[in-house]
Tab-separated table of C-alpha atoms in Angstrom:
chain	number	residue	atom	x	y	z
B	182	UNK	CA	-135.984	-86.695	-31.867
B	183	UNK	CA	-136.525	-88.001	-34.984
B	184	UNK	CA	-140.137	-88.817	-36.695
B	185	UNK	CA	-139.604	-92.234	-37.000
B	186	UNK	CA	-138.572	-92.747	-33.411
B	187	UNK	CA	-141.108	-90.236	-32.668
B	188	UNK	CA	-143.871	-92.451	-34.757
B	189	UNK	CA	-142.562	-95.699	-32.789
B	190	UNK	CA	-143.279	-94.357	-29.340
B	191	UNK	CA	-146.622	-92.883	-29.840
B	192	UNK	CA	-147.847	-96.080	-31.382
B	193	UNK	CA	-146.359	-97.839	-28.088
B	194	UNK	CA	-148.381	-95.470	-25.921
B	195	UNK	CA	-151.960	-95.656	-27.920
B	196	UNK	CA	-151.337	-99.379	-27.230
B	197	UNK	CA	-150.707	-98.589	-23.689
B	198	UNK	CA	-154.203	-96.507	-23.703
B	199	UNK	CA	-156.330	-98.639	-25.119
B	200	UNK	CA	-155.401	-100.957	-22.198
B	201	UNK	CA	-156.083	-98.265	-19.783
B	202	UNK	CA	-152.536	-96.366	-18.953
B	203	UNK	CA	-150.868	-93.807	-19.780
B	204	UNK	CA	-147.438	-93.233	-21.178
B	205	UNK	CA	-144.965	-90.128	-19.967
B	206	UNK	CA	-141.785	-88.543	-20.834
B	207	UNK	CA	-139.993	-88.264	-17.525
B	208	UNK	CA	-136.953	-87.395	-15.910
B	209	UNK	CA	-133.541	-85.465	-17.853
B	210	UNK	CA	-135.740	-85.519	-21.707
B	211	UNK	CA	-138.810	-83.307	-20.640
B	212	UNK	CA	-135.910	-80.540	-18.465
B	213	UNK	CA	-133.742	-80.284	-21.031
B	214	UNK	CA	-136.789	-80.105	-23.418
B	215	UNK	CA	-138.163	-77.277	-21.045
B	216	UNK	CA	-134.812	-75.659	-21.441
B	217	UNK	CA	-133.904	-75.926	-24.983
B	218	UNK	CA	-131.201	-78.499	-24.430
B	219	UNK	CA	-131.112	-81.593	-26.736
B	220	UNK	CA	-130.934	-84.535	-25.231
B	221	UNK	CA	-131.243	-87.707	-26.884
B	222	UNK	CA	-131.431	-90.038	-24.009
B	223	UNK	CA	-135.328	-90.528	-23.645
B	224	UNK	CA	-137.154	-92.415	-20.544
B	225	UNK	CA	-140.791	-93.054	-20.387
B	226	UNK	CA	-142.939	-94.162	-17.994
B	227	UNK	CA	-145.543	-96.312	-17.755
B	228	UNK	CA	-149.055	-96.083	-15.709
B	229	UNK	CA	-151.909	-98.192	-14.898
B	230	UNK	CA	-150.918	-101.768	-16.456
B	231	UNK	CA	-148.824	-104.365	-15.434
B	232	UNK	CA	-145.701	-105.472	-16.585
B	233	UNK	CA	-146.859	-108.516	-18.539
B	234	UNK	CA	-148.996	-106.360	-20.136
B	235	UNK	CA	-145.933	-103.665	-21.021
B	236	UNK	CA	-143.756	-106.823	-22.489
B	237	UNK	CA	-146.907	-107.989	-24.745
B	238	UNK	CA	-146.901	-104.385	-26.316
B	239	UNK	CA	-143.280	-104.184	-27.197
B	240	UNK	CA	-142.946	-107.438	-28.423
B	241	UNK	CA	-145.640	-106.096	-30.995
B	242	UNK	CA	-143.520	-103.254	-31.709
B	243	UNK	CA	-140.558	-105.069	-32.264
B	244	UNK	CA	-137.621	-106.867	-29.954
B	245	UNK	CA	-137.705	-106.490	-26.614
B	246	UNK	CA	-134.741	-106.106	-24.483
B	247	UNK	CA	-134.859	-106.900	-20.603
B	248	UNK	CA	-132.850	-104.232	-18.948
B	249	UNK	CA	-133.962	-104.855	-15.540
B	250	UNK	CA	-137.129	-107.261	-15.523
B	251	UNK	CA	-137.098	-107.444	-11.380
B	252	UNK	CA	-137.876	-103.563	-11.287
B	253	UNK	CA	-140.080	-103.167	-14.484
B	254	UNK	CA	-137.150	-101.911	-17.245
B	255	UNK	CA	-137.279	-102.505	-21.049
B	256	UNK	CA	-135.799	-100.955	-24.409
B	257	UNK	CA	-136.531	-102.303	-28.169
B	258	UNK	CA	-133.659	-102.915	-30.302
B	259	UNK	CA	-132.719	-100.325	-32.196
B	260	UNK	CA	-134.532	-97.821	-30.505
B	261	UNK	CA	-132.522	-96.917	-27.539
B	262	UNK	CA	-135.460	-95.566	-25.375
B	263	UNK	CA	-135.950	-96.746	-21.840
B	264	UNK	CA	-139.706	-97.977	-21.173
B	265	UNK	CA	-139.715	-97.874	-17.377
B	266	UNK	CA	-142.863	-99.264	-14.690
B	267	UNK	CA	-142.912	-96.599	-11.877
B	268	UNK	CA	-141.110	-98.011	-8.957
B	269	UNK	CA	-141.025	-97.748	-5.182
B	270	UNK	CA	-137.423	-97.861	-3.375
B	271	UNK	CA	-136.840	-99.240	0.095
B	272	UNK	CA	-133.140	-98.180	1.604
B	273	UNK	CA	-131.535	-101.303	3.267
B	274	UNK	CA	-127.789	-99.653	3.327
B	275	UNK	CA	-126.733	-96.257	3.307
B	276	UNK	CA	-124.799	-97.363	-0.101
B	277	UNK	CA	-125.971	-96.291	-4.025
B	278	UNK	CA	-127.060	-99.507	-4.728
B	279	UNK	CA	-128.463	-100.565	-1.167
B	280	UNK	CA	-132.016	-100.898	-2.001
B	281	UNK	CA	-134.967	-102.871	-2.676
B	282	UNK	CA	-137.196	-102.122	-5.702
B	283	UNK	CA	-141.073	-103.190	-6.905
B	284	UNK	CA	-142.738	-102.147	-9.531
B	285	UNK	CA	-145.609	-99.759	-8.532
B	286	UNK	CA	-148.032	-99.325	-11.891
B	287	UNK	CA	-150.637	-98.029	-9.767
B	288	UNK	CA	-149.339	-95.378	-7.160
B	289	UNK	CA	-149.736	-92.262	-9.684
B	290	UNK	CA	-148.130	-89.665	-10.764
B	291	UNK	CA	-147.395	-87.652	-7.718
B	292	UNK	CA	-146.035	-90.366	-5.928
B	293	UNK	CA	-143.883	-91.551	-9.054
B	294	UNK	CA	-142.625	-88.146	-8.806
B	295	UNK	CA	-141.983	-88.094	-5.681
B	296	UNK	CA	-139.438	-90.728	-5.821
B	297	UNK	CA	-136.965	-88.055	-8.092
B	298	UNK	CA	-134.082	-86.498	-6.624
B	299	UNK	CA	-134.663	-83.398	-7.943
B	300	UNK	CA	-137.971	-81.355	-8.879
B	301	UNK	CA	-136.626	-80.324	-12.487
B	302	UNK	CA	-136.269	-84.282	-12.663
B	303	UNK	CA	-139.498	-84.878	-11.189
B	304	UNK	CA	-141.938	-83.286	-14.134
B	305	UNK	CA	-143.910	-85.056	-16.580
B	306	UNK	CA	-144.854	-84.883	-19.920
B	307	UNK	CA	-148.246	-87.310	-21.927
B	308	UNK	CA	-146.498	-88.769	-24.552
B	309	UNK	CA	-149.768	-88.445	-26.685
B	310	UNK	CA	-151.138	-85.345	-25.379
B	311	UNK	CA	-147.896	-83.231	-24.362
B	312	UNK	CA	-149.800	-82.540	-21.408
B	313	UNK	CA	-147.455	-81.484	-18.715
B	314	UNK	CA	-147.511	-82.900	-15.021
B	315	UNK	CA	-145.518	-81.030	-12.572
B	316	UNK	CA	-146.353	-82.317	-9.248
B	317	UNK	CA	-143.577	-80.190	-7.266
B	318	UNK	CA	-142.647	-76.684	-9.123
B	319	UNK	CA	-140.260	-78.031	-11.461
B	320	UNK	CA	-140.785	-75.481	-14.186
B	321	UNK	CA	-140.560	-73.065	-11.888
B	322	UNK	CA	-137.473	-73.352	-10.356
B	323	UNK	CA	-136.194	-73.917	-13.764
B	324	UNK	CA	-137.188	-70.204	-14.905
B	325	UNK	CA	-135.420	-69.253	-11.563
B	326	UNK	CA	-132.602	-71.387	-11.904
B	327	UNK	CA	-132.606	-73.066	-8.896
B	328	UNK	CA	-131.497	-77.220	-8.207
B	329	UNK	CA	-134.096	-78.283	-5.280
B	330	UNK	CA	-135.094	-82.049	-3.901
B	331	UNK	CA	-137.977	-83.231	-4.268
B	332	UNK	CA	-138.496	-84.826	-0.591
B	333	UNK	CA	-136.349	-85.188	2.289
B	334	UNK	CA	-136.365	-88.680	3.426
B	335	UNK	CA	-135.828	-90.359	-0.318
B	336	UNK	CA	-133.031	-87.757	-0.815
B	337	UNK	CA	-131.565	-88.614	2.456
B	338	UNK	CA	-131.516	-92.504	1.422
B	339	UNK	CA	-129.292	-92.113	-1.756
B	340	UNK	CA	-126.054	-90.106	-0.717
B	341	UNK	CA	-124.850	-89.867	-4.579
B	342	UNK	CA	-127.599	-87.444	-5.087
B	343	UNK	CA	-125.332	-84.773	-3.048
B	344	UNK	CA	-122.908	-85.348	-6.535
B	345	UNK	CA	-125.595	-85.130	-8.938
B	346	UNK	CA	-126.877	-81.986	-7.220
B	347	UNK	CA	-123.796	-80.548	-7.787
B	348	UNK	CA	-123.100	-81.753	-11.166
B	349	UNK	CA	-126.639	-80.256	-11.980
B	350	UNK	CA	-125.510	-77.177	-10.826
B	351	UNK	CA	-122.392	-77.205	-12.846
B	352	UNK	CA	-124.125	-77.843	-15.696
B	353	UNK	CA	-126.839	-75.771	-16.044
B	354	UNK	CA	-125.357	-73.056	-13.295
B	355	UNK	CA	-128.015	-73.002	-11.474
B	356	UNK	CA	-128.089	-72.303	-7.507
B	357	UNK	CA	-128.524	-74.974	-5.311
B	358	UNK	CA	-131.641	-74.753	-3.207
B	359	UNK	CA	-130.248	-73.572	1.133
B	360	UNK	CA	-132.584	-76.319	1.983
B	361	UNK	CA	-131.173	-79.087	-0.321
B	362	UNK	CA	-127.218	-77.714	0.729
B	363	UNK	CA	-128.446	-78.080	4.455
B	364	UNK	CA	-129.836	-81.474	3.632
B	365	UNK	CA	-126.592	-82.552	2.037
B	366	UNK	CA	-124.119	-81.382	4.877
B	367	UNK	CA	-125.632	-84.151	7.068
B	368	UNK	CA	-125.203	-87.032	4.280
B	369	UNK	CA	-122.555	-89.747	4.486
B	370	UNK	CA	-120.494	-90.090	1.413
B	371	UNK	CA	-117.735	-92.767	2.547
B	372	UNK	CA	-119.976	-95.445	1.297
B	373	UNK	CA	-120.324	-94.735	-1.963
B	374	UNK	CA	-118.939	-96.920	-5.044
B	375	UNK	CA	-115.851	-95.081	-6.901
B	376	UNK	CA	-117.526	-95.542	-9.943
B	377	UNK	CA	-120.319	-93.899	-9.397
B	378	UNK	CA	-118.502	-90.611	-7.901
B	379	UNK	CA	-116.140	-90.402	-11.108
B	380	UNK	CA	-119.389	-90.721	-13.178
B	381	UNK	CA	-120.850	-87.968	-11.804
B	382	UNK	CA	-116.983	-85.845	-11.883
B	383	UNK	CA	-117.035	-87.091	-15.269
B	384	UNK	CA	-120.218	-85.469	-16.318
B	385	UNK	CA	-119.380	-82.233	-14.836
B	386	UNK	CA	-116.148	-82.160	-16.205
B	387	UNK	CA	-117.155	-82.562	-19.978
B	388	UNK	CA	-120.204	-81.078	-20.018
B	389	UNK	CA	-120.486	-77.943	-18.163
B	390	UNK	CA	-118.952	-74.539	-19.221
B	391	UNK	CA	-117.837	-73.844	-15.916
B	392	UNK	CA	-116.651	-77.286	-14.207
B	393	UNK	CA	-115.508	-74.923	-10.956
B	394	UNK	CA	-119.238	-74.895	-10.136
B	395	UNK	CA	-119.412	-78.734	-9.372
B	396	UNK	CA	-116.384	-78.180	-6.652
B	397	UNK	CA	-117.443	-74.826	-5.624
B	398	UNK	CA	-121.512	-76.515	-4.525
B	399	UNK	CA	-119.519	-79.601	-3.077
B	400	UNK	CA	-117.591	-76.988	-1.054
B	401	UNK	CA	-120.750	-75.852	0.123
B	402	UNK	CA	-122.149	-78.581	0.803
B	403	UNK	CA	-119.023	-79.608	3.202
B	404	UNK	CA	-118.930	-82.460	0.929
B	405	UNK	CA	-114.912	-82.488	-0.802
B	406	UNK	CA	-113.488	-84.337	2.706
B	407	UNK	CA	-113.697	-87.463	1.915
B	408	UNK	CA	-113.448	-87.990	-2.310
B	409	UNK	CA	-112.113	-84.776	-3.089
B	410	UNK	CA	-109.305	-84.202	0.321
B	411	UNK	CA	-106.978	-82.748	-2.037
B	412	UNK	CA	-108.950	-80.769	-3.529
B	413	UNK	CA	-110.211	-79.383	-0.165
B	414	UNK	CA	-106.408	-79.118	0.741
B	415	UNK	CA	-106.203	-76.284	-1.681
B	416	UNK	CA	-108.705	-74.178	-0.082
B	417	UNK	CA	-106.189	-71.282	2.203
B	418	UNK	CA	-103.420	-72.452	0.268
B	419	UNK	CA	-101.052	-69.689	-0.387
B	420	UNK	CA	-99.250	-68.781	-3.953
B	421	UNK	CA	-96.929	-65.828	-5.006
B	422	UNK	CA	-99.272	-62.441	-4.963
B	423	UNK	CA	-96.809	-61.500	-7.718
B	424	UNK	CA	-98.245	-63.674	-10.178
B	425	UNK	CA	-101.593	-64.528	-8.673
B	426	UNK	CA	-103.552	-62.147	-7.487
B	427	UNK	CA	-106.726	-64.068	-7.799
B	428	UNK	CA	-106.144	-65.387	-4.278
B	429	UNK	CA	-105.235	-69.033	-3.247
B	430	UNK	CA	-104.050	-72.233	-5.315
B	431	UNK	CA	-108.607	-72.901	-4.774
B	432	UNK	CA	-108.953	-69.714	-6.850
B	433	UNK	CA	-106.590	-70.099	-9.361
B	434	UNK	CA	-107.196	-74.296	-9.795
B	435	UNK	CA	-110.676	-73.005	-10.873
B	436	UNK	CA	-110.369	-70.500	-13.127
B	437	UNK	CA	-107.746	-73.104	-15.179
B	438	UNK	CA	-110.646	-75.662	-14.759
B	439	UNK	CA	-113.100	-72.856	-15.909
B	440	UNK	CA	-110.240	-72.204	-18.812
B	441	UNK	CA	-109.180	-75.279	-19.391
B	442	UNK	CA	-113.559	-76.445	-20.382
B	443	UNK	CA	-112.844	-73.994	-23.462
B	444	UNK	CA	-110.048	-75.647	-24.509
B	445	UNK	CA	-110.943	-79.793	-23.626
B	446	UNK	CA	-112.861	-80.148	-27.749
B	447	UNK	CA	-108.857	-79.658	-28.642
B	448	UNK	CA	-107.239	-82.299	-26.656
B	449	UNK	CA	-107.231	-86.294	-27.506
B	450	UNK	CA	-108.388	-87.049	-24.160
B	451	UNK	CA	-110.736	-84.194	-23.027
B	452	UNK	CA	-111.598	-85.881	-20.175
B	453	UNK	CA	-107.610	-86.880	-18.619
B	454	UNK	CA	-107.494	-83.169	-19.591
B	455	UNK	CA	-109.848	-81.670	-17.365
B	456	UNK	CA	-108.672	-83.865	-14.370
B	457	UNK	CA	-104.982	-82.749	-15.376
B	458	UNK	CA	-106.290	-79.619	-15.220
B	459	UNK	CA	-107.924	-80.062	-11.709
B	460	UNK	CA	-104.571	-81.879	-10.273
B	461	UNK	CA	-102.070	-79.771	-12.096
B	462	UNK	CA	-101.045	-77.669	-8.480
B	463	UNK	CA	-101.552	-80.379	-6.088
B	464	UNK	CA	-97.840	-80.075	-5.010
B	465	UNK	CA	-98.018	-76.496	-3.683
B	466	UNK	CA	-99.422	-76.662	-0.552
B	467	UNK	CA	-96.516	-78.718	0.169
B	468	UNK	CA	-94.389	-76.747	-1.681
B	469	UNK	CA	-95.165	-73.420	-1.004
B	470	UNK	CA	-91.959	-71.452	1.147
B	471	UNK	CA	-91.193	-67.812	1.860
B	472	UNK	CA	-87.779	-67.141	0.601
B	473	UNK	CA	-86.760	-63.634	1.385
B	474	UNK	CA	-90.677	-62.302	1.974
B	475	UNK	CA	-91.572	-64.342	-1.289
B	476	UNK	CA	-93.541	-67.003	-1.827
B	477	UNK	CA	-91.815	-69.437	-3.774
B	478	UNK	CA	-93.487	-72.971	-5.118
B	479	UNK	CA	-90.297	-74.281	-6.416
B	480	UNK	CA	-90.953	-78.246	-7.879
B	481	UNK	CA	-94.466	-78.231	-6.687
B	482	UNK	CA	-95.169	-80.399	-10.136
B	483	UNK	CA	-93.228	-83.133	-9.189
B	484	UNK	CA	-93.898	-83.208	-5.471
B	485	UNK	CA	-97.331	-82.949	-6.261
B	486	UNK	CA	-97.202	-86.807	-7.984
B	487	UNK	CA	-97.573	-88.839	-4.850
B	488	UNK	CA	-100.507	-86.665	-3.900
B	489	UNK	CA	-102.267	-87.257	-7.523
B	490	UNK	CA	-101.825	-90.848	-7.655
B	491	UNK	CA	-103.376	-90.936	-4.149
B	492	UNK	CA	-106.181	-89.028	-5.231
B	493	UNK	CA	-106.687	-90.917	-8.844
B	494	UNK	CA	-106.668	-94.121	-7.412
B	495	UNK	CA	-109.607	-93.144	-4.786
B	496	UNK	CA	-111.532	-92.094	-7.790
B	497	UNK	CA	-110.857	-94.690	-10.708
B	498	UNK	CA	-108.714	-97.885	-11.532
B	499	UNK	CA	-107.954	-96.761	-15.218
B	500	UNK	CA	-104.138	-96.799	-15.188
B	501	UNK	CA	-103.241	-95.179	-17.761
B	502	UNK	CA	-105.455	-91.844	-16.953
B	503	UNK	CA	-103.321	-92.008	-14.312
B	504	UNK	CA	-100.213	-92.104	-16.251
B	505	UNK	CA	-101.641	-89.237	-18.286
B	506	UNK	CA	-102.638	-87.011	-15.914
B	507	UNK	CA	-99.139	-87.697	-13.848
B	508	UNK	CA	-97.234	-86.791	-16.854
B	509	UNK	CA	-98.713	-83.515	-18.008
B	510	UNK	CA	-98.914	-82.470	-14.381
B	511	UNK	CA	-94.964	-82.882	-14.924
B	512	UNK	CA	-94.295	-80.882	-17.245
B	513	UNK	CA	-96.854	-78.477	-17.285
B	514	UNK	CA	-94.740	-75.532	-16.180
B	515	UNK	CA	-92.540	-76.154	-19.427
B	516	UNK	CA	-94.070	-74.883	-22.268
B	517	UNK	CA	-94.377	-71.426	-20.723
B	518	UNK	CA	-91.155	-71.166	-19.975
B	519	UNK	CA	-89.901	-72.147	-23.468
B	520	UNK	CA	-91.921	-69.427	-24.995
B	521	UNK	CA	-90.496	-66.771	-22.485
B	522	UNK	CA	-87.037	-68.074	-23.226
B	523	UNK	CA	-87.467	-68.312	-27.007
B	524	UNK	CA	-86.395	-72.314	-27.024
B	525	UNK	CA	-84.430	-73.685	-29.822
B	526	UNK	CA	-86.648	-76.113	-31.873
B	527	UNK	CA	-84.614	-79.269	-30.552
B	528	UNK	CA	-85.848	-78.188	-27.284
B	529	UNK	CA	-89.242	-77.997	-28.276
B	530	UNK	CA	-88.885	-81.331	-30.314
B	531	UNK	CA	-87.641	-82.954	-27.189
B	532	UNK	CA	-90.116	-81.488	-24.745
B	533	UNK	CA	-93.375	-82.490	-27.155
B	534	UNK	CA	-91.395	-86.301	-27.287
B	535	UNK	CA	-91.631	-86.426	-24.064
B	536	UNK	CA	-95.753	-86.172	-23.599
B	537	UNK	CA	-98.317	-88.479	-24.991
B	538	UNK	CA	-100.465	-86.131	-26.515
B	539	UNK	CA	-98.640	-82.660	-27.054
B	540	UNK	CA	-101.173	-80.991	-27.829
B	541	UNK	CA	-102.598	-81.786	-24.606
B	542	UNK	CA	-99.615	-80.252	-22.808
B	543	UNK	CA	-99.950	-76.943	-25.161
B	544	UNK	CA	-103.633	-76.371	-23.691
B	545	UNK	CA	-103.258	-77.045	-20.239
B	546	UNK	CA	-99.831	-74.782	-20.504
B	547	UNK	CA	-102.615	-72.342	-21.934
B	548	UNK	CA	-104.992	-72.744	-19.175
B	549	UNK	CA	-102.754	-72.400	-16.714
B	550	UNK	CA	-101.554	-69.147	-17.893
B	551	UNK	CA	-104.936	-67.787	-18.972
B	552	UNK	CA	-106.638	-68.607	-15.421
B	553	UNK	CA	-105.268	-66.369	-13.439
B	554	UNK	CA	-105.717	-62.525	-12.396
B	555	UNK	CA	-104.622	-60.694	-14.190
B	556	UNK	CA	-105.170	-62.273	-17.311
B	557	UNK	CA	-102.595	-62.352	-19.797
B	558	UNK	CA	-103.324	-59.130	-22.636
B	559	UNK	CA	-101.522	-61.519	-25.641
B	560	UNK	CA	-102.065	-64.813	-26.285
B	561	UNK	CA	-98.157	-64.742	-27.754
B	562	UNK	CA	-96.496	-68.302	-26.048
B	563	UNK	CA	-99.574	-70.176	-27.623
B	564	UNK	CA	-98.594	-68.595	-31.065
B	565	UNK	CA	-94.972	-69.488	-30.685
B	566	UNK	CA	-95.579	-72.805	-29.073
B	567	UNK	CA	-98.183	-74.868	-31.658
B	568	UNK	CA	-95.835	-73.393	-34.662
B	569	UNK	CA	-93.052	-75.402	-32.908
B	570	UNK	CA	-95.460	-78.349	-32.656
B	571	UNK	CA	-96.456	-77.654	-36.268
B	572	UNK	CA	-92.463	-78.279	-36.837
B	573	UNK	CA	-92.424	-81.420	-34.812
B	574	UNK	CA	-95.131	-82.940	-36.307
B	575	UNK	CA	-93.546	-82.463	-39.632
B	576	UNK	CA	-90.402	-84.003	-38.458
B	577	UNK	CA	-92.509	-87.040	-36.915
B	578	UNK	CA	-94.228	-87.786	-40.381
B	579	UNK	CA	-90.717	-88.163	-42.183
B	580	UNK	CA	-88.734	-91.393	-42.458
B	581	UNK	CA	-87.252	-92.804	-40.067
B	582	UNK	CA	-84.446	-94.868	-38.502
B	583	UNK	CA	-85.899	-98.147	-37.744
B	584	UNK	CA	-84.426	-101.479	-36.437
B	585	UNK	CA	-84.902	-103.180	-39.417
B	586	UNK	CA	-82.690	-100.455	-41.298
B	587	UNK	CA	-79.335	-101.427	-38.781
B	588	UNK	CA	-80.270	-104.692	-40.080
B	589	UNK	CA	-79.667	-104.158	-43.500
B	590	UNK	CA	-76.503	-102.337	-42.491
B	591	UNK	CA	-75.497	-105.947	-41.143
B	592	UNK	CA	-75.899	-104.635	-37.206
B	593	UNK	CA	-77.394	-107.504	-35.386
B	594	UNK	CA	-80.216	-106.974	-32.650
B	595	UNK	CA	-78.173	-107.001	-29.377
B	596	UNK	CA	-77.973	-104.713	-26.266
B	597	UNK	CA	-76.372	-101.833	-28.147
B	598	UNK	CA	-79.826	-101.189	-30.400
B	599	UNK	CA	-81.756	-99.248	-27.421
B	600	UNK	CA	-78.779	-97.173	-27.194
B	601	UNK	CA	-78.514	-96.863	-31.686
B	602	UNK	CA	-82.028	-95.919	-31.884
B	603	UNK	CA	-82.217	-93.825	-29.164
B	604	UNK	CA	-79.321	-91.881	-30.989
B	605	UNK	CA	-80.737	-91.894	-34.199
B	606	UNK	CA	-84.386	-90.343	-32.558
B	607	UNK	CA	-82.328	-87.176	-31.125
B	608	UNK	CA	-80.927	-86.894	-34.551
B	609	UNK	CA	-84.665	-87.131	-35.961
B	610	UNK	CA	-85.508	-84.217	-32.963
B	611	UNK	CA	-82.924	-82.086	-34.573
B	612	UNK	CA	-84.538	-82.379	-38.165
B	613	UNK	CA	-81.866	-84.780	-39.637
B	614	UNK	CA	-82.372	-86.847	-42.357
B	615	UNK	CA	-83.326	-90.394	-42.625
B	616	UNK	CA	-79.646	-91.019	-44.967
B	617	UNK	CA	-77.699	-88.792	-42.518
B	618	UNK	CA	-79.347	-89.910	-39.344
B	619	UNK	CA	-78.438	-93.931	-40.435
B	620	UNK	CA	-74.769	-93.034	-41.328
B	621	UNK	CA	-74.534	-91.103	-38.221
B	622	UNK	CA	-75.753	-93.665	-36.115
B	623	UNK	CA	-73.611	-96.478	-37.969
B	624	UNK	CA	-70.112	-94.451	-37.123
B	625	UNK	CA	-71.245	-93.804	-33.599
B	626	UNK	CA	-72.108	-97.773	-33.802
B	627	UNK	CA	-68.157	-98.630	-35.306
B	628	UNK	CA	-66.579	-95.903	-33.324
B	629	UNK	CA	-67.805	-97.853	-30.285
B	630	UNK	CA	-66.850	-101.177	-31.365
């Protein structure tokens, strides 16, 4: 944090004091504090005045902005820290959001505590004395690595905290507490928004080195049924021994998610990534078939599409995510193959034209091949393939045949352009001039005539 923030917050809490509360650091900013982690999203908490009181102090300190007025939360301009009234909860659904909440100024700090889902959430720091208050063994289970809730009947009223738990988990790989996976096998998930269950994906996916852990505690916790079914579905699910001896398509899916968190800084979209990587073998389970005592997955990328876009559009209604992920899935068993065989660079050119992000493509190829036992000794068909993407990128920044050039060469706009331009990208594919590509495609035009 920086000193000026730093200066604006402790003035906010002596002005809190001197009206008889107390200001604390609570929830994610004092854990990842504890660990070493920076984290720049900061909460605080504020005992032993009302909220009138709360608003007159900030609006001293500069403008206030209502984030929740109704359950006691604030933030000043420009200072993007959450000034929070401790709260009490009352369940009224079994949904995220089905609850009732007052502001509470006056339980204290065990019972404000009490109220977090998890006791590495649930410690405390004095904003002016760094004091530490640690009502429920936080700090220890975070020297023993260990994700545990804080009580059983507020954790049993907000079934997103099985998803946290296990984000958490992935995250910090920690073990998740026998008590808390016992308390989370009896929790109803059905109810929960999509939103909030891609949020909490999301933050496993892109933050943790190992994203596998999120699905592996989820597993645990019988919790993949209803959210995650295909994901479930590839739990038993048989592949070729011959080139995976790491077990079933469950095995190998996570090491490539495992593999694929090295690679996601490289991609555009490091996020479509990882779920590309997570629904890349969706179509083998019902693809997999002996033929002649071998397994054989023959198509499984493209039978597997129905099954993504079933599973995408339980999880989020971003369209073109979908698109992405549907795509690479497609043709993610290309790239290897064109470095076994060698590929001519028109093949390569076509196959990168055909992907929005090639790049992408080239890493989840990589994952793909890399998570798997054994583990490849060379790392030769990612050599071979981003040189050819160097070479297609080259070709891509040249000049072009554009519509406006069959213009000038007195071809009018009509149904025959698709088909002209179309021609005259191939001829770009194949490293052809601009000049050439435009005479080409103006013969093919008059031969047609």
């Amino acid at each position: 944090m920086d000193s000026g923030r730093e200066n604006i917050i402790k003035e906010i809490a002596q002005a809190v004091s001197k009206k008889g509360g107390t200001a604390y650091y609570v929830g994610g900013y004092v854990r990842d504090e504890l660990m070493q982690i920076e984290n720049d999203d900061i909460d605080i908490e504020i005992h032993g005045i009302e909220c009138d009181t709360l608003e007159k102090i900030l609006d001293s300190a500069g403008e206030r902005i209502e984030i929740g007025k109704s359950f006691g939360i604030y933030n000043l301009k420009g200072l993007n820290v959450d000034f929070a009234m401790p709260r009490k909860e009352y369940a009224l659904g079994m949904g995220h959001k089905d609850f009732k909440i007052d502001t509470a100024p006056h339980i204290g700090t065990e019972k404000a505590a009490g109220r977090r889902d998890f006791t590495v959430n649930a410690i405390m720091k004095n904003v002016l004395t760094g004091e530490i208050v640690d009502h429920f063994g936080g700090m220890e289970d975070i020297k023993k690595g260990v994700i545990r809730h804080v009580n059983n009947k507020s954790f049993a009223e907000d079934p997103l905290r099985v998803l946290r738990g296990a984000q958490f988990a992935s995250r910090f790989e920690f073990e998740i507490a026998e008590e808390t996976i016992a308390l989370c096998k009896k929790m109803d998930l059905t109810q929960l928004s999509k939103e909030r269950v891609f949020d909490e994906m999301k933050k496993a996916l892109l933050k943790a080195e190992k994203p596998s852990l999120f699905f592996e505690n989820l597993r645990k916790a019988d919790a993949l049924g209803f959210w995650f079914r295909e994901v479930y579905s590839l739990i038993g699910a048989e592949q070729s021994k011959l080139y995976h001896k790491e077990g079933d398509v469950w095995n190998h899916t996570m090491m490539v998610l495992d593999e694929a968190a090295k690679r996601r800084d490289n991609a555009q979209k490091p996020l479509w990534f990882m779920i590309a990587a997570l629904c890349h073998d969706f179509g083998k389970p019902i693809s997999t078939e002996s033929i002649n005592g071998v397994l054989r997955s023959y198509n499984h990328e493209i039978n597997g599409v129905p099954v993504i876009v079933e599973f995408l559009q339980r999880i989020t209604s971003e369209k073109n995510l979908i698109k992405y992920v549907v795509n690479l899935t497609e043709l993610h068993m290309r790239p290897n193959k064109m470095a076994a065989d060698k590929s001519g660079i028109k093949a390569t050119n076509k196959l990168f034209d055909k992907t929005f992000f090639p790049i992408d493509l080239l890493e989840l190829s990589a994952s793909d091949r890399f998570g798997k036992i054994p583990r490849p000794e060379n790392n030769e068909n990612e050599i071979f393939l981003k040189e050819r993407l160097k070479i297609y990128n080259e070709y891509m920044s040249r000049p072009y045949v554009e519509g406006k050039d069959l213009i000038k060469e007195g071809i009018e706009p009509g149904e025959s352009y698709k088909k002209l331009l179309e021609y005259a990208h191939n001829l770009r594919l194949a490293g052809v001039s601009k000049d050439e590509a435009l005479k080409q495609t103006i013969a093919m035009y008059k031969k047609e005539l």
